[in-house]
Coordinates of C-alpha atoms and ligand atoms in Angstrom, one line a residue:
Chain A
M5 CA 52.1 -12.7 70.8
N6 CA 52.8 -12.7 74.5
I7 CA 52.1 -9.8 76.7
N8 CA 55.5 -8.2 76.4
E9 CA 55.5 -8.5 72.6
L10 CA 52.0 -7.0 72.6
K11 CA 53.3 -4.1 74.7
H12 CA 56.2 -3.5 72.3
K13 CA 53.8 -3.6 69.4
A14 CA 51.5 -1.1 70.9
K15 CA 54.4 1.3 71.4
E16 CA 55.3 1.0 67.6
I17 CA 51.6 1.6 66.7
R18 CA 51.5 4.7 69.0
L19 CA 54.5 6.1 67.1
D20 CA 52.8 5.6 63.8
V21 CA 49.5 7.2 65.1
I22 CA 51.5 10.2 66.1
R23 CA 53.4 10.3 62.8
S24 CA 50.3 10.0 60.7
I25 CA 48.3 12.6 62.4
H26 CA 51.2 14.9 62.4
A27 CA 51.7 14.4 58.7
A28 CA 47.9 15.0 58.2
G29 CA 48.1 18.2 60.2
S30 CA 44.7 17.4 61.9
G31 CA 43.1 14.5 63.5
H32 CA 42.1 12.9 66.9
T33 CA 45.3 12.3 68.7
G34 CA 44.2 11.7 72.2
G35 CA 41.4 9.1 71.7
S36 CA 43.6 7.2 69.1
L37 CA 46.5 7.0 71.6
G38 CA 44.2 5.9 74.4
L39 CA 42.9 2.9 72.4
A40 CA 46.4 1.8 71.0
D41 CA 46.6 -1.0 73.6
V42 CA 43.0 -2.3 72.9
F43 CA 43.6 -2.3 69.1
T44 CA 46.9 -4.1 69.5
A45 CA 45.4 -6.7 71.7
L46 CA 42.6 -7.3 69.3
Y47 CA 44.6 -7.6 66.1
F48 CA 47.5 -9.4 67.6
S49 CA 45.9 -11.7 70.1
I50 CA 42.0 -11.8 70.1
L51 CA 40.6 -11.5 66.6
N52 CA 40.4 -14.5 64.3
H53 CA 41.5 -12.9 61.0
K54 CA 43.7 -13.2 57.8
P55 CA 45.3 -9.9 56.8
D56 CA 46.0 -11.4 53.4
Q57 CA 42.3 -12.3 53.0
P58 CA 40.4 -9.3 54.4
N59 CA 37.1 -10.7 53.2
W60 CA 37.6 -14.2 54.6
P61 CA 34.0 -15.2 55.4
D62 CA 34.8 -16.7 58.8
R63 CA 36.8 -13.8 60.1
D64 CA 35.7 -12.0 63.3
R65 CA 34.1 -8.6 62.5
L66 CA 35.4 -5.4 64.1
I67 CA 33.1 -2.4 64.0
L68 CA 34.7 0.9 64.9
S69 CA 31.7 3.1 65.9
I70 CA 33.8 6.1 66.9
G71 CA 35.2 6.7 63.5
H72 CA 37.3 9.7 64.6
V73 CA 39.9 7.5 66.3
V74 CA 40.5 5.6 63.0
P75 CA 44.2 6.6 63.0
V76 CA 44.8 3.9 65.5
H77 CA 42.8 1.4 63.5
Y78 CA 44.8 2.3 60.4
A79 CA 48.2 2.0 62.2
T80 CA 47.1 -1.3 63.6
L81 CA 45.9 -2.7 60.2
A82 CA 49.1 -1.6 58.6
H83 CA 51.2 -3.3 61.3
A84 CA 49.0 -6.4 60.9
G85 CA 49.9 -6.5 57.2
Y86 CA 46.6 -5.3 55.6
F87 CA 48.4 -2.6 53.7
P88 CA 51.9 -1.0 53.6
K89 CA 52.9 1.1 56.6
N90 CA 54.2 3.8 54.3
E91 CA 50.7 4.6 53.3
L92 CA 49.9 5.8 56.8
I93 CA 51.3 9.2 56.2
T94 CA 48.7 9.8 53.5
L95 CA 46.1 10.1 56.3
R96 CA 43.4 12.7 55.4
K97 CA 45.0 13.7 52.2
L98 CA 43.2 14.1 48.9
G99 CA 43.0 10.7 47.1
S100 CA 44.0 8.7 50.2
R101 CA 42.5 5.4 51.1
L102 CA 42.9 6.6 54.7
Q103 CA 39.9 9.0 55.0
G104 CA 39.5 11.3 58.1
H105 CA 36.7 8.9 59.1
P106 CA 36.6 5.4 57.7
G107 CA 35.3 5.3 54.2
R108 CA 35.1 1.8 52.6
D109 CA 34.4 3.4 49.2
H110 CA 38.1 4.3 49.0
G111 CA 39.1 0.6 49.0
L112 CA 41.3 0.2 52.1
P113 CA 41.4 -3.5 53.0
G114 CA 40.3 -4.4 56.6
L115 CA 37.6 -1.8 57.1
E116 CA 34.1 -3.4 57.9
L117 CA 32.1 -0.2 57.9
S118 CA 32.2 3.5 56.8
A119 CA 31.3 5.2 60.0
G120 CA 31.9 8.3 62.0
S121 CA 28.4 9.7 62.8
L122 CA 28.2 8.7 66.5
G123 CA 25.6 6.2 67.7
Q124 CA 25.4 4.0 64.6
G125 CA 28.1 1.4 64.9
L126 CA 26.6 -0.8 67.7
S127 CA 23.4 -1.3 65.6
V128 CA 25.5 -2.5 62.6
A129 CA 27.4 -4.9 64.9
I130 CA 24.1 -6.3 66.1
G131 CA 22.9 -6.9 62.5
M132 CA 26.2 -8.8 61.9
A133 CA 25.8 -10.9 65.1
L134 CA 22.2 -11.7 64.3
I135 CA 23.3 -13.0 60.8
A136 CA 26.1 -15.1 62.4
K137 CA 23.4 -16.7 64.6
L138 CA 20.9 -17.2 61.8
D139 CA 23.6 -18.8 59.6
K140 CA 25.0 -20.8 62.5
K141 CA 28.5 -19.3 62.1
N142 CA 31.1 -19.2 64.9
W143 CA 32.6 -15.8 64.1
C144 CA 32.3 -13.0 66.7
T145 CA 31.4 -9.4 66.2
F146 CA 33.4 -6.7 68.2
C147 CA 32.4 -3.2 68.5
I148 CA 34.4 -0.1 69.8
L149 CA 32.3 2.7 71.3
G150 CA 33.3 6.0 72.9
D151 CA 32.0 7.0 76.3
G152 CA 30.7 10.4 75.0
E153 CA 29.0 8.5 72.2
L154 CA 26.8 6.8 74.8
Q155 CA 24.8 10.1 75.1
E156 CA 23.3 9.2 71.7
G157 CA 20.0 7.6 72.2
S158 CA 20.3 5.2 69.4
V159 CA 23.1 3.4 71.4
W160 CA 20.4 2.4 73.9
E161 CA 18.0 1.3 71.2
A162 CA 20.8 -1.0 70.1
A163 CA 21.7 -2.1 73.6
M164 CA 18.1 -3.1 74.2
S165 CA 17.9 -5.2 71.0
A166 CA 21.2 -7.0 71.6
A167 CA 20.0 -8.3 74.9
H168 CA 16.6 -9.2 73.5
Y169 CA 18.3 -11.5 71.0
K170 CA 20.8 -12.9 73.6
L171 CA 23.8 -12.0 71.4
D172 CA 26.6 -13.7 73.2
N173 CA 28.6 -13.5 70.0
L174 CA 28.8 -9.7 70.3
I175 CA 31.5 -8.0 72.5
A176 CA 31.4 -4.3 72.8
L177 CA 34.0 -2.1 74.4
V178 CA 33.5 1.3 75.7
D179 CA 36.5 3.6 75.7
R180 CA 35.9 5.1 79.1
N181 CA 38.4 7.9 79.1
K182 CA 35.9 10.1 80.9
V183 CA 36.4 13.0 78.5
Q184 CA 34.7 14.4 75.4
I185 CA 35.2 17.6 73.4
D186 CA 33.5 19.9 75.9
G187 CA 35.3 18.3 78.8
D188 CA 34.7 15.8 81.6
T189 CA 31.9 13.5 80.5
E190 CA 30.2 13.7 84.0
S191 CA 29.8 17.5 83.7
V192 CA 28.9 17.5 80.0
M193 CA 26.3 14.9 80.4
K194 CA 26.5 12.3 83.2
L195 CA 27.0 8.7 82.3
E196 CA 27.4 7.1 85.7
P197 CA 26.4 4.7 87.0
L198 CA 27.5 3.3 83.7
K199 CA 28.0 -0.3 84.7
K200 CA 24.5 -0.5 86.2
K201 CA 23.1 1.1 83.0
W202 CA 24.4 -1.7 80.8
E203 CA 23.5 -4.4 83.3
S204 CA 19.9 -3.1 83.5
F205 CA 19.8 -3.4 79.7
G206 CA 20.6 -7.1 80.1
W207 CA 24.3 -7.0 79.2
H208 CA 27.2 -8.9 81.0
V209 CA 29.6 -6.2 82.0
L210 CA 33.3 -6.5 82.5
E211 CA 35.7 -3.7 83.5
C212 CA 39.4 -3.3 83.0
D213 CA 42.3 -0.8 82.8
G214 CA 42.2 -0.2 79.0
N215 CA 45.9 0.7 79.0
N216 CA 47.0 -2.4 80.7
M217 CA 47.7 -5.2 78.1
Q218 CA 47.2 -8.1 80.5
E219 CA 43.9 -6.9 81.7
I220 CA 42.6 -6.2 78.2
V221 CA 43.6 -9.7 77.0
D222 CA 42.1 -11.2 80.1
S223 CA 38.8 -9.3 79.7
Y224 CA 38.4 -10.4 76.1
T225 CA 39.3 -13.9 76.9
S226 CA 36.6 -14.2 79.6
A227 CA 34.1 -12.2 77.5
K228 CA 34.2 -15.0 74.9
K229 CA 33.0 -17.5 77.5
I230 CA 29.9 -15.7 78.5
K231 CA 26.7 -17.3 77.2
N232 CA 23.1 -15.9 76.4
K233 CA 24.0 -12.3 76.9
P234 CA 25.9 -9.6 74.9
I235 CA 29.1 -8.5 76.7
V236 CA 30.4 -5.1 77.1
I237 CA 33.9 -4.3 78.5
I238 CA 34.1 -0.8 80.1
A239 CA 37.8 -0.1 79.4
H240 CA 39.2 2.6 81.6
T241 CA 41.6 4.4 79.4
K242 CA 43.6 7.7 79.4
M243 CA 43.2 10.0 76.5
G244 CA 46.7 10.4 75.0
A245 CA 47.9 7.2 76.9
G246 CA 51.6 6.5 76.4
V247 CA 52.6 10.1 75.9
P248 CA 53.2 11.4 79.4
E249 CA 53.1 15.0 78.2
I250 CA 49.4 14.8 77.2
E251 CA 47.9 11.9 79.1
G252 CA 44.5 12.7 80.4
N253 CA 44.3 16.1 78.8
Y254 CA 40.9 16.5 76.9
Q255 CA 42.3 19.3 74.8
W256 CA 44.1 16.6 72.8
H257 CA 40.8 15.2 71.7
G258 CA 41.0 16.7 68.2
K259 CA 44.5 18.3 67.9
A260 CA 47.4 17.1 65.8
P261 CA 51.0 17.2 67.2
S262 CA 53.5 19.9 65.9
D263 CA 57.0 19.2 64.8
K264 CA 58.2 20.3 68.3
D265 CA 55.6 17.9 70.0
I266 CA 57.0 15.0 68.1
E267 CA 60.6 15.8 69.1
N268 CA 59.6 16.2 72.8
W269 CA 57.4 13.0 72.9
K270 CA 59.6 10.5 70.9
N271 CA 61.9 9.6 73.8
N272 CA 59.3 9.5 76.5
L273 CA 56.9 7.1 74.8
K274 CA 55.8 4.5 77.3
Chain B
M6 CA 1.0 2.8 25.4
E7 CA 0.5 0.8 28.6
K8 CA -2.8 -0.8 29.3
V9 CA -4.8 1.0 32.0
D10 CA -8.0 -0.3 33.4
F11 CA -9.7 0.1 36.8
I12 CA -9.7 -3.2 38.6
G13 CA -10.9 -2.2 42.1
N14 CA -9.7 -0.5 45.3
I15 CA -6.7 -2.0 46.9
S16 CA -4.2 -0.6 49.5
T17 CA -0.7 -0.3 48.1
K18 CA 0.7 -1.7 51.3
Q19 CA -0.9 -5.0 50.2
G20 CA 1.2 -4.9 47.1
F21 CA 4.3 -4.3 49.2
G22 CA 3.6 -7.3 51.5
E23 CA 2.8 -9.6 48.5
G24 CA 6.0 -8.5 46.8
L25 CA 8.1 -9.3 49.9
K26 CA 6.6 -12.7 50.1
I27 CA 7.2 -13.5 46.5
A28 CA 10.8 -12.3 46.6
G29 CA 11.3 -14.1 49.9
A30 CA 10.2 -17.3 48.3
H31 CA 12.8 -16.7 45.5
N32 CA 15.6 -15.9 47.7
P33 CA 16.4 -17.2 51.2
N34 CA 18.6 -14.2 51.9
V35 CA 15.7 -11.8 52.0
I36 CA 15.0 -10.7 55.7
A37 CA 12.3 -8.5 57.1
L38 CA 12.7 -6.2 60.1
G39 CA 9.6 -5.1 61.9
S40 CA 9.1 -1.8 63.8
D41 CA 5.9 -2.7 65.8
I42 CA 3.4 -1.8 63.0
T43 CA 4.3 -4.9 61.0
S44 CA 0.7 -5.6 59.8
S45 CA -0.2 -2.0 59.1
V46 CA 2.7 -1.8 56.7
G47 CA 1.8 -5.1 55.0
M48 CA 4.9 -6.9 56.3
D49 CA 2.9 -9.5 58.2
I50 CA 2.4 -11.3 54.9
F51 CA 6.1 -12.0 54.8
A52 CA 6.4 -12.6 58.5
N53 CA 3.7 -15.2 58.5
A54 CA 5.3 -17.0 55.5
F55 CA 8.9 -16.9 56.7
P56 CA 8.9 -16.5 60.6
N57 CA 12.5 -17.4 61.0
R58 CA 13.5 -14.6 58.6
F59 CA 11.5 -11.9 60.5
Y60 CA 13.0 -9.9 63.3
S61 CA 10.9 -7.8 65.6
L62 CA 12.8 -4.7 66.5
G63 CA 10.2 -2.7 68.3
I64 CA 9.8 1.1 68.0
A65 CA 13.4 1.9 67.4
E66 CA 13.8 3.0 63.7
Q67 CA 17.4 4.2 63.9
N68 CA 18.6 0.9 65.3
A69 CA 16.7 -0.9 62.6
V70 CA 18.6 0.9 59.8
G71 CA 21.9 0.1 61.5
I72 CA 20.9 -3.7 62.0
A73 CA 19.8 -3.7 58.3
T74 CA 23.2 -2.4 57.4
G75 CA 25.1 -5.0 59.3
M76 CA 23.0 -7.8 57.7
A77 CA 23.4 -6.4 54.2
L78 CA 27.2 -6.2 54.7
N79 CA 27.0 -10.0 55.4
G80 CA 25.1 -11.0 52.2
K81 CA 21.4 -10.5 53.3
I82 CA 18.8 -8.4 51.7
P83 CA 17.0 -6.8 54.6
I84 CA 13.7 -4.9 54.3
F85 CA 12.8 -2.4 56.9
S86 CA 9.4 -0.7 57.0
T87 CA 7.4 1.6 59.0
Y88 CA 5.5 4.8 58.3
G89 CA 7.3 7.0 55.9
V90 CA 7.6 9.9 58.3
F91 CA 9.7 7.7 60.6
A92 CA 11.3 5.4 58.0
A93 CA 12.7 8.4 56.1
M94 CA 13.1 11.1 58.5
R95 CA 13.6 10.0 62.1
T96 CA 16.3 7.8 60.6
L97 CA 17.8 10.3 58.2
D98 CA 21.4 10.5 59.4
H99 CA 21.5 6.7 59.8
I100 CA 20.2 6.3 56.2
R101 CA 22.9 8.8 55.1
I102 CA 25.9 7.2 56.7
S103 CA 25.1 3.6 57.4
L104 CA 23.0 2.9 54.4
C105 CA 23.9 5.2 51.6
Y106 CA 27.6 6.0 52.4
N107 CA 28.2 2.2 52.8
N108 CA 26.0 1.7 49.7
V109 CA 24.3 -1.4 51.0
H110 CA 21.4 -3.3 49.5
V111 CA 18.6 -2.5 52.0
I112 CA 15.0 -1.8 51.1
I113 CA 13.1 0.7 53.2
G114 CA 9.4 0.6 52.9
G115 CA 7.9 4.0 53.6
A116 CA 4.2 3.4 54.4
H117 CA 1.4 5.9 55.0
A118 CA 2.8 8.2 52.3
G119 CA 0.9 11.3 51.4
I120 CA -2.2 13.3 52.6
S121 CA -4.4 10.3 51.9
V122 CA -3.4 8.7 55.2
G123 CA -6.3 10.8 56.3
P124 CA -7.8 10.8 59.8
D125 CA -4.5 10.3 61.7
G126 CA -3.5 13.9 60.8
A127 CA -0.4 15.8 60.2
T128 CA 2.0 13.8 62.3
H129 CA 1.5 10.6 60.3
Q130 CA 1.1 12.0 56.8
A131 CA 4.5 11.6 55.0
L132 CA 4.8 14.6 52.8
E133 CA 8.5 15.5 53.0
D134 CA 10.1 11.9 52.7
I135 CA 11.0 12.2 48.9
A136 CA 12.7 15.7 49.5
A137 CA 14.6 14.4 52.5
L138 CA 16.0 11.3 50.7
R139 CA 16.4 12.7 47.2
A140 CA 19.6 14.6 48.1
L141 CA 21.3 11.4 49.2
P142 CA 23.9 9.7 46.9
N143 CA 23.4 6.1 46.1
I144 CA 19.7 5.8 47.0
T145 CA 16.9 4.8 44.6
I146 CA 13.5 6.2 45.3
L147 CA 10.4 4.4 44.0
S148 CA 6.9 5.6 44.2
P149 CA 4.6 3.1 42.4
C150 CA 1.1 4.1 41.3
D151 CA -1.1 1.3 42.6
A152 CA -1.0 -2.0 44.5
T153 CA -0.1 -4.1 41.5
Q154 CA 2.8 -1.8 40.7
T155 CA 3.9 -1.8 44.3
R156 CA 4.2 -5.5 44.2
L157 CA 6.4 -5.2 41.0
A158 CA 8.5 -2.5 42.4
T159 CA 9.1 -4.3 45.6
I160 CA 10.2 -7.4 43.8
A161 CA 12.4 -5.4 41.4
A162 CA 14.0 -3.5 44.3
I163 CA 15.0 -6.8 45.8
E164 CA 16.0 -8.6 42.7
K165 CA 17.3 -6.0 40.3
L166 CA 19.2 -3.5 42.5
N167 CA 22.3 -3.5 44.6
G168 CA 22.2 -0.3 46.7
P169 CA 19.7 1.3 49.2
V170 CA 16.1 1.7 48.0
Y171 CA 13.2 3.6 49.4
I172 CA 9.7 2.4 48.3
R173 CA 6.8 4.8 49.1
F174 CA 3.3 3.6 49.3
G175 CA 0.0 4.5 50.8
R176 CA -2.6 3.4 53.4
E177 CA -6.1 3.8 52.0
P178 CA -7.5 1.3 49.4
M179 CA -7.1 3.2 46.2
P180 CA -7.8 2.4 42.5
N181 CA -5.7 -0.5 41.2
F182 CA -5.3 -0.2 37.5
T183 CA -2.0 -1.7 36.3
I184 CA -2.8 -4.6 34.0
D185 CA 0.4 -4.9 32.1
T186 CA 2.8 -6.5 34.6
Q187 CA 5.5 -7.2 32.1
N188 CA 6.6 -3.7 31.4
F189 CA 7.9 -2.4 34.8
E190 CA 11.4 -1.2 34.8
I191 CA 13.1 0.8 37.5
G192 CA 14.2 4.2 36.2
K193 CA 11.9 4.1 33.1
A194 CA 8.8 6.3 33.1
Q195 CA 5.7 4.7 31.7
T196 CA 3.6 6.6 29.1
L197 CA 0.0 5.9 30.1
R198 CA -1.6 8.2 27.6
Q199 CA -0.4 10.1 24.5
G200 CA -1.2 13.7 24.1
N201 CA 0.1 17.0 22.5
D202 CA -1.0 20.0 24.4
I203 CA 0.4 19.2 27.9
C204 CA 2.2 16.4 29.8
I205 CA 1.1 15.5 33.3
I206 CA 4.0 13.8 35.1
A207 CA 2.6 12.1 38.1
T208 CA 3.7 9.6 40.8
G209 CA 2.0 7.4 43.4
H210 CA -1.7 7.6 43.8
L211 CA -1.9 10.9 41.8
V212 CA -1.3 8.9 38.6
W213 CA -4.9 7.7 38.8
E214 CA -6.1 11.3 39.5
S215 CA -4.1 12.3 36.4
I216 CA -6.0 9.7 34.3
L217 CA -9.2 11.2 35.5
A218 CA -7.9 14.7 34.8
A219 CA -6.8 13.8 31.2
E220 CA -10.3 12.5 30.5
E221 CA -11.8 15.7 31.7
L222 CA -9.3 17.9 29.8
A223 CA -10.1 15.8 26.6
K224 CA -13.8 16.9 27.0
Q225 CA -12.5 20.5 27.0
G226 CA -10.5 19.9 23.8
V227 CA -7.1 19.5 25.6
S228 CA -5.0 16.6 24.6
A229 CA -2.9 15.5 27.7
M230 CA -0.1 13.1 27.8
I231 CA 0.5 11.2 31.0
L232 CA 3.9 9.9 32.3
N233 CA 3.9 7.6 35.3
M234 CA 7.1 8.6 37.1
H235 CA 7.3 5.6 39.4
T236 CA 11.0 6.1 39.9
I237 CA 11.9 9.5 41.4
K238 CA 15.5 8.8 41.6
P239 CA 17.3 8.2 39.3
I240 CA 14.7 10.3 37.3
D241 CA 14.0 9.4 33.7
K242 CA 15.5 12.4 32.0
N243 CA 14.9 11.3 28.5
A244 CA 11.3 10.7 29.0
I245 CA 10.9 14.3 30.6
I246 CA 12.8 16.0 27.8
E247 CA 10.8 14.2 25.1
A248 CA 7.6 15.0 26.8
A249 CA 8.6 18.7 27.1
K250 CA 9.5 18.8 23.4
Q251 CA 6.3 17.0 22.4
T252 CA 3.8 19.0 24.5
G253 CA 5.5 22.2 25.4
A254 CA 3.8 22.3 28.9
I255 CA 4.4 20.2 32.0
I256 CA 2.4 19.7 35.2
T257 CA 3.8 17.4 38.0
A258 CA 1.4 15.7 40.4
E259 CA 2.4 14.1 43.7
E260 CA 1.1 13.6 47.2
H261 CA 4.1 15.4 48.7
Q262 CA 5.3 18.8 49.4
I263 CA 5.9 20.8 46.2
T264 CA 9.3 21.7 47.7
G265 CA 11.9 19.0 46.9
G266 CA 9.7 16.3 45.5
L267 CA 8.9 14.9 42.1
G268 CA 8.2 18.5 40.8
S269 CA 11.6 19.7 41.8
A270 CA 13.3 16.7 40.3
V271 CA 11.4 17.3 37.0
A272 CA 12.1 21.0 37.1
E273 CA 15.9 20.3 37.5
V274 CA 15.7 18.4 34.1
I275 CA 13.4 20.9 32.4
V276 CA 15.4 24.0 33.3
K277 CA 18.7 22.5 32.1
H278 CA 17.6 20.7 29.0
H279 CA 14.4 22.2 27.6
P280 CA 12.9 25.1 29.4
T281 CA 9.1 24.8 29.3
P282 CA 6.2 26.4 31.1
M283 CA 5.5 24.2 34.1
D284 CA 3.4 24.1 37.3
F285 CA 3.2 21.8 40.3
V286 CA 0.4 19.9 42.0
G287 CA 1.4 19.0 45.5
M288 CA 1.2 20.0 49.1
P289 CA 1.5 23.8 49.3
N290 CA 4.2 24.2 52.0
S291 CA 1.8 23.3 54.8
F292 CA 1.2 20.5 57.3
G293 CA -1.8 18.4 56.8
E294 CA -4.7 17.7 59.2
S295 CA -7.4 15.0 60.0
G296 CA -10.1 14.2 57.5
K297 CA -11.0 11.7 54.9
A298 CA -8.5 11.0 52.2
L299 CA -10.6 12.5 49.3
E300 CA -11.6 15.5 51.4
L301 CA -8.0 16.3 52.2
M302 CA -6.8 15.8 48.6
E303 CA -9.5 18.3 47.6
K304 CA -8.7 20.8 50.4
Y305 CA -5.0 20.8 49.6
G306 CA -5.3 20.7 45.9
M307 CA -4.0 17.2 45.1
N308 CA -6.7 15.6 42.9
A309 CA -8.0 15.5 39.3
Q310 CA -9.7 18.9 39.6
A311 CA -6.5 20.6 40.8
I312 CA -4.6 19.0 38.0
V313 CA -7.2 20.2 35.4
Q314 CA -7.2 23.8 36.7
K315 CA -3.5 24.1 36.7
A316 CA -3.2 22.4 33.2
L317 CA -5.6 24.9 31.7
S318 CA -3.8 27.9 33.1
I319 CA -0.3 26.6 32.2
I320 CA -1.3 26.0 28.5
K321 CA -2.1 29.7 28.3
R322 CA 1.6 30.4 29.0
K323 CA 2.9 28.4 26.1
Ligands
LIG21 MG1 35.7 10.0 75.6

């Protein structure tokens, strides 16, 4: 897909994120919308994958560490053809394959990991990247982290080990929306200077506007060329991106849209 | 009845390391993850044999559990080991979600289990690891009785199971007495001695103490049955129910807190299926301290004498 097609796809995915969380009556709207551009870029441009063969051995692996934004992962997987789009409205309902946080035990194709307890996904991604190296495979492992999640100490255990093993087949992305449940990350628990932190741990750091399709694609493209170091993209996103009514508002971290919200937002979707 | 004979003192960690090496020779997918204390958990035996399948991960246990998960999701069988206090408890949420919820085949070796760790003191004596892990779905918990059985359990965990496994073993050289190496089956308790007056259900090193206790009880005219409960989860319900029916009195014996350990697992079966007078030999809701293994086992009531005393008093309640 070219950039314009990707932008259009991201808009469709946003609409399905909103619809599915609305149907569920609960869920993480803000973070899911903020990552819609990143997920669209990954599944429609960056990842080497086959939706009709979700277990294809040579596929790139995508580990979603922040399980709470899984609605955007589900919507993207459905648009990519992993499962029917009409299943998206079963999100969070009893018996659904679309669990509130990703649960592989319910059989949804395309999920690499059951996750949602923060601070665990990067380690799992490293385990996968180590095996790709050991078995001399060319697939890459991608990992999506939240910025608030970086307050978990285990993330930095993981960061240290990825650099120790020079995992240039691992590309992490931090959703740097600068907010978490209690508010601004810098007042809850300061993360800056974030770029320096990752660099000092031995990572190659890229930064981009995580809601700008061209910049996302360019970052991933240059990330793939880095050698001997793991790569992290600090993606500056807006919580609720694409919906002007809620953009940047941390109160939308864990809130579902009402009927009225949907009506108001529909026509303004960017 | 299984054959029981004293062979000599060997540390159970030796059995763990040998088991890893044997399973590693059988299967190139076996991988070991070291947490700085590789040789003190016996893993150096594997690392020396298969250096390209050994990953040093430093003192970062939570990361090790996640890395093991990622490897297992890609067809490997990773073994992660450190002292039981860290292996089971510092990592607990990572074991719960990454390992158990994903139901991956990872073996966790919990070394330095029990009060017999000795001089290192309370911080390093794993006495709550079974309780912490026993509530988790999908996990298998093994607590072999000696070095030979630890080797068998390690190989079986790698070759016979598909989900997460915790294997518990000790530090000090302890009596090695398993001769029959053909009869080890995960989930199936071993009857080491027949008896009609009471059944001692023991695990880990306290199986040996139970054998000593049964001999002492025999001198006092009490006929004690012994079950070696080397698998704590899933527990062998049938063996427990049969033992309760046959003897009418149960003592459990473990180097672990009485709360939540083997005794609790046995009591859950007894209460539901065949209520029977019962008592528990284990750590009495306390932290340990420094001392020699045998001194501590005596002070905190986890040895043959403690088993004999409780056995004699429980029989009176029949
Ligand atoms: Mg955030």
